[in-house]
C-alpha cells in the first residue's frame, strides 16, 4: 500500500516533464514495473510523481544522418512490433520475462535508469555505442552509455533530468548476437552478453556480471582471446543470491562466446 500522499503529474510533452522535474525531488514513472512496486513497499516515498505515459516519448525514428533515436518510453512490445531499426534491442525484448504485463509496460528508459546490474537493456546499449539524451529545464545533454552507468542502481542522470531518448549511432545491421544465462525461465539473468560488429572487431558488452555493464573489443572469437579479454575487465564480479562472483567470473567468457557465435552466424 502506498501510504504517503503525492502530487501526480502526467505532462503531455517533454517541456511539461522537465518543468515538473525542476524541483529535483520528483520520482519518474516510465512503465512503472519497478518503481510502482518500490512505492507500494515503501522503498520509495516520493512527494511528487511524474508519469511519462502521455509525454509522447515512445517510438523509433531514423535521422537524416542515419542515427536511430529510440524514445525513452518505447516498450518491449513496441520493440517487438516495430523494432526493425534496432534489431539487437528487439532481440533482447524477445527474451524479457514477466509476460505481457512487463512487455507492454516496461520501457527502454526505465530499464536503463533503474540500472539494475541484472537488467538486459544497459549492456545492449553499451554494445551499440548508444548515447543517452538527458533533458531538464536547463537544456539537453548527451552522455555516452559507457559513462552513464556509474554503479549498481546508479547512473549519471541528475535528479531534475529525464532520459528522453537513447541515440544509436546507426542501425546495428545484421551482425549482432545476444546470449544470457538464467537459472530458470522466469529468473533474472546471471550473465548476459550483447555483441555488435564494428570497424575494430566485435564490441561485446557483458551484463549481470559486475555492478555496471562492461565492454570489451574482441578481434576474433578465439576462445583464449575472449577468456583473456573478459578476465582483464571483470576485476570485481557481481555477487548476489543468484550466483557468487567466482561463478560469474567462470561463466562470463562462455556467455560472451555464445553471443559471438550467434553474431558470426548472423
Ligand atoms: C515480473 C518481472 C519480470 C521482469 N523481467 C525482466 C527481464 O526479463 N529482463 C529485464 O531486463 N528486466 C526485467 N524486468 C525489470 C523491468 O521491469 C524492466 O527492465 C523495465 O524495462 C523497467 O522499465 P519501466 O519503464 O517499467 O521502469 P519504471 O519502473 O517506470 O522505472 C524504473 C526506474 O527508472 C526511472 N525512470 C523510468 N523511466 C525514466 C526516464 N525516462 N528517465 C529517467 N528516469 C526514469 C524511475 O524513476 C525508476 O527509478 C522484470 C520486472 C518484473 C516485475
Tab-separated table of C-alpha atoms and ligand atoms in Angstrom:
chain	number	residue	atom	x	y	z
A	1	UNK	CA	0.000	0.000	0.000
A	2	UNK	CA	1.228	3.484	-0.833
A	3	UNK	CA	0.981	5.381	2.453
A	4	UNK	CA	2.290	8.838	1.554
A	5	UNK	CA	0.246	11.332	-0.468
A	6	UNK	CA	1.994	12.678	-3.524
A	7	UNK	CA	1.379	15.224	-6.252
A	8	UNK	CA	0.806	13.459	-9.578
A	9	UNK	CA	1.773	14.941	-12.937
A	10	UNK	CA	1.281	13.324	-16.338
A	11	UNK	CA	2.589	16.007	-18.720
A	12	UNK	CA	1.611	15.989	-22.367
A	13	UNK	CA	5.094	16.774	-23.685
A	14	UNK	CA	8.781	16.839	-22.809
A	15	UNK	CA	8.620	20.504	-21.760
A	16	UNK	CA	5.934	19.646	-19.232
A	17	UNK	CA	8.066	16.787	-17.912
A	18	UNK	CA	11.159	18.924	-17.410
A	19	UNK	CA	9.068	21.669	-15.757
A	20	UNK	CA	7.569	19.136	-13.338
A	21	UNK	CA	11.060	17.814	-12.529
A	22	UNK	CA	12.586	21.236	-11.968
A	23	UNK	CA	12.252	20.965	-8.169
A	24	UNK	CA	14.626	17.980	-8.275
A	25	UNK	CA	12.783	15.733	-5.782
A	26	UNK	CA	10.269	14.001	-8.072
A	27	UNK	CA	10.154	10.324	-8.960
A	28	UNK	CA	9.658	9.451	-12.620
A	29	UNK	CA	7.353	6.634	-13.678
A	30	UNK	CA	8.109	5.113	-17.075
A	31	UNK	CA	6.140	1.894	-17.301
A	32	UNK	CA	6.115	1.604	-13.518
A	33	UNK	CA	7.084	-2.085	-13.428
A	34	UNK	CA	9.847	-1.454	-10.893
A	35	UNK	CA	9.106	1.915	-9.339
A	36	UNK	CA	5.428	1.301	-8.537
A	37	UNK	CA	6.242	-1.862	-6.529
A	38	UNK	CA	9.013	0.158	-4.842
A	39	UNK	CA	6.391	2.735	-3.831
A	40	UNK	CA	3.926	0.058	-2.744
A	41	UNK	CA	6.544	-1.490	-0.448
A	42	UNK	CA	7.668	1.879	0.920
A	43	UNK	CA	11.159	1.648	-0.571
A	44	UNK	CA	10.458	4.903	-2.444
A	45	UNK	CA	8.235	7.564	-0.849
A	46	UNK	CA	8.126	10.473	-3.278
A	47	UNK	CA	6.271	13.723	-2.724
A	48	UNK	CA	5.952	14.251	-6.483
A	49	UNK	CA	5.409	11.647	-9.206
A	50	UNK	CA	5.955	12.455	-12.876
A	51	UNK	CA	4.313	9.901	-15.154
A	52	UNK	CA	5.791	9.787	-18.674
A	53	UNK	CA	2.994	7.770	-20.248
A	54	UNK	CA	1.388	10.767	-22.019
A	55	UNK	CA	4.563	12.684	-22.832
A	56	UNK	CA	4.976	11.355	-26.369
A	57	UNK	CA	8.435	9.872	-25.781
A	58	UNK	CA	7.825	6.454	-27.386
A	59	UNK	CA	8.850	5.173	-30.785
A	60	UNK	CA	11.843	4.712	-33.072
A	61	UNK	CA	12.908	7.197	-35.741
A	62	UNK	CA	15.890	7.483	-38.043
A	63	UNK	CA	17.567	10.847	-38.557
A	64	UNK	CA	18.799	12.122	-41.932
A	65	UNK	CA	22.308	11.286	-40.714
A	66	UNK	CA	21.358	7.658	-40.142
A	67	UNK	CA	21.201	7.673	-36.360
A	68	UNK	CA	18.333	5.838	-34.693
A	69	UNK	CA	16.500	7.643	-31.897
A	70	UNK	CA	14.709	5.308	-29.515
A	71	UNK	CA	12.249	7.214	-27.331
A	72	UNK	CA	12.699	6.502	-23.633
A	73	UNK	CA	9.163	5.194	-23.125
A	74	UNK	CA	9.397	2.717	-26.002
A	75	UNK	CA	8.165	-0.562	-24.555
A	76	UNK	CA	9.401	-4.087	-25.187
A	77	UNK	CA	6.205	-4.769	-27.137
A	78	UNK	CA	6.862	-1.750	-29.346
A	79	UNK	CA	10.394	-3.027	-29.991
A	80	UNK	CA	9.000	-6.427	-30.909
A	81	UNK	CA	6.374	-4.987	-33.258
A	82	UNK	CA	8.339	-2.162	-34.853
A	83	UNK	CA	11.989	-2.502	-33.859
A	84	UNK	CA	13.457	-3.081	-37.335
A	85	UNK	CA	15.724	-0.062	-36.831
A	86	UNK	CA	17.157	-1.567	-33.645
A	87	UNK	CA	17.345	-5.325	-34.196
A	88	UNK	CA	19.609	-6.016	-31.213
A	89	UNK	CA	17.179	-4.260	-28.848
A	90	UNK	CA	14.332	-6.201	-30.445
A	91	UNK	CA	16.292	-9.422	-29.908
A	92	UNK	CA	16.693	-8.525	-26.218
A	93	UNK	CA	12.990	-7.626	-25.905
A	94	UNK	CA	12.070	-11.055	-27.261
A	95	UNK	CA	13.608	-12.713	-24.193
A	96	UNK	CA	12.179	-10.442	-21.491
A	97	UNK	CA	10.198	-12.396	-18.928
A	98	UNK	CA	7.148	-11.412	-16.886
A	99	UNK	CA	4.566	-11.923	-19.614
A	100	UNK	CA	2.518	-9.323	-21.483
A	101	UNK	CA	2.257	-7.036	-18.451
A	102	UNK	CA	6.013	-6.448	-18.367
A	103	UNK	CA	6.450	-6.420	-22.152
A	104	UNK	CA	3.584	-3.937	-22.600
A	105	UNK	CA	4.574	-1.591	-19.771
A	106	UNK	CA	8.348	-1.976	-19.270
A	107	UNK	CA	10.346	0.660	-21.139
A	108	UNK	CA	13.850	1.041	-22.533
A	109	UNK	CA	14.356	4.188	-20.453
A	110	UNK	CA	13.102	2.559	-17.271
A	111	UNK	CA	15.478	-0.346	-17.664
A	112	UNK	CA	18.414	1.991	-18.321
A	113	UNK	CA	17.621	4.370	-15.454
A	114	UNK	CA	16.928	1.647	-12.894
A	115	UNK	CA	20.442	0.367	-13.703
A	116	UNK	CA	19.937	-2.972	-12.026
A	117	UNK	CA	23.130	-4.944	-12.763
A	118	UNK	CA	20.871	-7.789	-13.968
A	119	UNK	CA	18.821	-5.647	-16.370
A	120	UNK	CA	19.332	-6.504	-20.004
A	121	UNK	CA	18.986	-3.191	-21.826
A	122	UNK	CA	22.068	-1.442	-20.317
A	123	UNK	CA	24.639	-3.883	-21.746
A	124	UNK	CA	22.897	-3.868	-25.133
A	125	UNK	CA	23.093	-0.050	-25.199
A	126	UNK	CA	26.784	-0.226	-24.322
A	127	UNK	CA	27.482	-2.710	-27.141
A	128	UNK	CA	25.655	-0.426	-29.560
A	129	UNK	CA	27.666	2.643	-28.515
A	130	UNK	CA	24.439	4.457	-27.608
A	131	UNK	CA	24.216	7.997	-26.324
A	132	UNK	CA	21.761	8.802	-23.543
A	133	UNK	CA	19.819	12.015	-24.229
A	134	UNK	CA	19.004	13.718	-20.931
A	135	UNK	CA	16.637	16.682	-20.762
A	136	UNK	CA	15.969	19.167	-17.981
A	137	UNK	CA	14.668	22.721	-17.685
A	138	UNK	CA	18.335	23.724	-18.121
A	139	UNK	CA	18.615	22.109	-21.559
A	140	UNK	CA	19.588	18.841	-23.208
A	141	UNK	CA	22.848	16.949	-22.896
A	142	UNK	CA	24.030	13.589	-24.140
A	143	UNK	CA	26.119	11.099	-22.196
A	144	UNK	CA	27.761	8.037	-23.736
A	145	UNK	CA	26.335	4.774	-22.440
A	146	UNK	CA	29.894	3.923	-21.384
A	147	UNK	CA	29.762	6.848	-18.914
A	148	UNK	CA	26.071	6.666	-17.962
A	149	UNK	CA	26.115	3.556	-15.755
A	150	UNK	CA	28.120	4.576	-12.706
A	151	UNK	CA	27.347	1.709	-10.309
A	152	UNK	CA	24.671	-0.746	-9.224
A	153	UNK	CA	21.371	1.168	-9.415
A	154	UNK	CA	23.140	4.475	-10.041
A	155	UNK	CA	23.568	6.499	-13.205
A	156	UNK	CA	24.916	9.808	-14.405
A	157	UNK	CA	21.340	11.205	-14.556
A	158	UNK	CA	20.766	14.238	-12.336
A	159	UNK	CA	17.588	14.443	-10.186
A	160	UNK	CA	15.960	17.107	-12.396
A	161	UNK	CA	16.727	15.240	-15.643
A	162	UNK	CA	14.596	12.837	-17.623
A	163	UNK	CA	16.066	10.351	-20.050
A	164	UNK	CA	14.232	11.467	-23.177
A	165	UNK	CA	15.766	9.011	-25.658
A	166	UNK	CA	18.694	6.794	-26.452
A	167	UNK	CA	20.520	7.528	-29.693
A	168	UNK	CA	22.101	4.660	-31.618
A	169	UNK	CA	24.913	5.664	-33.982
A	170	UNK	CA	23.423	3.676	-36.871
A	171	UNK	CA	21.115	0.727	-37.364
A	172	UNK	CA	23.088	-2.151	-35.890
A	173	UNK	CA	22.904	-4.103	-39.124
A	174	UNK	CA	22.795	-7.828	-39.490
A	175	UNK	CA	25.911	-8.612	-37.433
A	176	UNK	CA	24.923	-8.857	-33.803
A	177	UNK	CA	24.479	-11.578	-31.216
A	178	UNK	CA	22.938	-11.964	-27.794
A	179	UNK	CA	23.056	-14.632	-25.127
A	180	UNK	CA	22.009	-14.825	-21.497
A	181	UNK	CA	22.388	-17.364	-18.738
A	182	UNK	CA	19.495	-17.792	-16.291
A	183	UNK	CA	18.665	-20.312	-13.601
A	184	UNK	CA	15.103	-20.648	-14.850
A	185	UNK	CA	12.850	-19.110	-17.465
A	186	UNK	CA	11.463	-16.528	-15.053
A	187	UNK	CA	14.602	-15.636	-13.099
A	188	UNK	CA	16.897	-12.647	-13.552
A	189	UNK	CA	19.900	-13.344	-15.790
A	190	UNK	CA	23.172	-14.266	-14.103
A	191	UNK	CA	25.157	-13.110	-17.113
A	192	UNK	CA	24.332	-11.558	-20.467
A	193	UNK	CA	26.451	-10.726	-23.491
A	194	UNK	CA	25.468	-8.478	-26.377
A	195	UNK	CA	27.814	-8.132	-29.336
A	196	UNK	CA	27.850	-5.873	-32.372
A	197	UNK	CA	30.414	-5.995	-35.190
A	198	UNK	CA	32.252	-2.694	-35.571
A	199	UNK	CA	35.261	-1.498	-37.552
A	200	UNK	CA	37.771	-2.717	-34.928
A	201	UNK	CA	36.144	-6.091	-34.283
A	202	UNK	CA	33.271	-7.176	-32.090
A	203	UNK	CA	32.054	-4.826	-29.375
A	204	UNK	CA	30.998	-7.231	-26.637
A	205	UNK	CA	29.141	-5.840	-23.622
A	206	UNK	CA	28.722	-8.071	-20.599
A	207	UNK	CA	25.747	-7.564	-18.305
A	208	UNK	CA	24.868	-9.045	-14.929
A	209	UNK	CA	28.465	-9.904	-14.058
A	210	UNK	CA	29.552	-6.627	-12.461
A	211	UNK	CA	27.901	-3.560	-10.923
A	212	UNK	CA	27.891	-1.900	-14.348
A	213	UNK	CA	27.963	-3.375	-17.844
A	214	UNK	CA	31.490	-3.993	-19.138
A	215	UNK	CA	32.765	-3.528	-22.682
A	216	UNK	CA	35.497	-5.469	-24.457
A	217	UNK	CA	36.564	-5.310	-28.072
A	218	UNK	CA	37.210	-8.754	-29.493
A	219	UNK	CA	39.194	-9.089	-32.721
A	220	UNK	CA	38.427	-12.768	-33.179
A	221	UNK	CA	36.160	-15.231	-31.429
A	222	UNK	CA	39.158	-17.357	-30.464
A	223	UNK	CA	38.214	-18.752	-27.016
A	224	UNK	CA	41.626	-17.991	-25.455
A	225	UNK	CA	41.471	-14.376	-26.637
A	226	UNK	CA	37.883	-13.999	-25.381
A	227	UNK	CA	38.728	-15.512	-21.993
A	228	UNK	CA	41.760	-13.220	-21.605
A	229	UNK	CA	39.814	-10.078	-22.548
A	230	UNK	CA	36.879	-10.890	-20.260
A	231	UNK	CA	39.268	-11.650	-17.370
A	232	UNK	CA	41.025	-8.334	-17.985
A	233	UNK	CA	37.837	-6.251	-17.477
A	234	UNK	CA	36.000	-8.439	-14.975
A	235	UNK	CA	38.015	-7.480	-11.921
A	236	UNK	CA	35.131	-7.069	-9.459
A	237	UNK	CA	32.420	-9.606	-10.297
A	238	UNK	CA	28.893	-9.054	-9.022
A	239	UNK	CA	27.633	-11.369	-6.294
A	240	UNK	CA	24.015	-11.853	-5.226
A	241	UNK	CA	21.522	-14.563	-4.256
A	242	UNK	CA	21.586	-15.973	-7.790
A	243	UNK	CA	25.323	-16.583	-8.012
A	244	UNK	CA	28.563	-15.544	-6.384
A	245	UNK	CA	31.341	-13.635	-8.050
A	246	UNK	CA	33.519	-16.687	-8.758
A	247	UNK	CA	30.690	-18.365	-10.638
A	248	UNK	CA	30.049	-15.221	-12.680
A	249	UNK	CA	33.777	-14.952	-13.454
A	250	UNK	CA	33.705	-18.514	-14.803
A	251	UNK	CA	30.552	-18.231	-16.900
A	252	UNK	CA	31.097	-14.727	-18.334
A	253	UNK	CA	33.511	-15.800	-21.129
A	254	UNK	CA	31.251	-18.711	-22.056
A	255	UNK	CA	28.253	-16.396	-22.383
A	256	UNK	CA	30.376	-13.982	-24.441
A	257	UNK	CA	31.478	-16.818	-26.750
A	258	UNK	CA	27.869	-17.920	-27.289
A	259	UNK	CA	26.833	-14.370	-28.193
A	260	UNK	CA	29.778	-14.163	-30.592
A	261	UNK	CA	28.825	-17.498	-32.149
A	262	UNK	CA	25.330	-16.151	-32.796
A	263	UNK	CA	26.804	-12.910	-34.130
A	264	UNK	CA	29.172	-14.674	-36.522
A	265	UNK	CA	26.271	-16.743	-37.871
A	266	UNK	CA	24.065	-13.664	-38.419
B	1	LIG	C1	7.973	-9.873	-13.335
B	1	LIG	C2	9.107	-9.045	-13.908
B	1	LIG	C3	9.905	-9.573	-14.908
B	1	LIG	C4	10.955	-8.810	-15.443
B	1	LIG	N1	11.733	-9.383	-16.417
B	1	LIG	C5	12.788	-8.691	-16.894
B	1	LIG	C6	13.655	-9.290	-17.861
B	1	LIG	O1	13.443	-10.420	-18.312
B	1	LIG	N2	14.703	-8.569	-18.299
B	1	LIG	C7	14.974	-7.293	-17.821
B	1	LIG	O2	15.980	-6.702	-18.232
B	1	LIG	N3	14.181	-6.717	-16.914
B	1	LIG	C8	13.099	-7.384	-16.439
B	1	LIG	N4	12.304	-6.791	-15.503
B	1	LIG	C9	12.691	-5.467	-14.974
B	1	LIG	C10	11.952	-4.211	-15.505
B	1	LIG	O3	10.578	-4.292	-15.313
B	1	LIG	C11	12.211	-3.845	-16.903
B	1	LIG	O4	13.538	-3.944	-17.259
B	1	LIG	C12	11.590	-2.488	-17.352
B	1	LIG	O5	12.142	-2.135	-18.589
B	1	LIG	C13	11.677	-1.308	-16.432
B	1	LIG	O6	11.056	-0.215	-17.123
B	1	LIG	P1	9.861	0.639	-16.514
B	1	LIG	O7	9.533	1.675	-17.524
B	1	LIG	O8	8.750	-0.194	-16.034
B	1	LIG	O9	10.613	1.301	-15.283
B	1	LIG	P2	9.951	2.102	-14.072
B	1	LIG	O10	9.548	1.148	-13.025
B	1	LIG	O11	8.944	3.071	-14.563
B	1	LIG	O12	11.225	2.943	-13.594
B	1	LIG	C14	12.402	2.320	-13.135
B	1	LIG	C15	13.350	3.418	-12.628
B	1	LIG	O13	13.777	4.253	-13.690
B	1	LIG	C16	13.300	5.604	-13.507
B	1	LIG	N5	12.847	6.037	-14.832
B	1	LIG	C17	11.947	5.394	-15.629
B	1	LIG	N6	11.908	5.992	-16.834
B	1	LIG	C18	12.764	7.043	-16.770
B	1	LIG	C19	13.166	8.043	-17.708
B	1	LIG	N7	12.718	8.064	-18.973
B	1	LIG	N8	14.055	8.985	-17.309
B	1	LIG	C20	14.558	8.948	-16.053
B	1	LIG	N9	14.248	8.027	-15.136
B	1	LIG	C21	13.349	7.074	-15.495
B	1	LIG	C22	12.226	5.528	-12.449
B	1	LIG	O14	12.132	6.713	-11.681
B	1	LIG	C23	12.708	4.352	-11.603
B	1	LIG	O15	13.730	4.777	-10.736
B	1	LIG	C24	11.218	-7.515	-14.966
B	1	LIG	C25	10.398	-6.978	-13.963
B	1	LIG	C26	9.357	-7.708	-13.445
B	1	LIG	C27	8.495	-7.097	-12.359
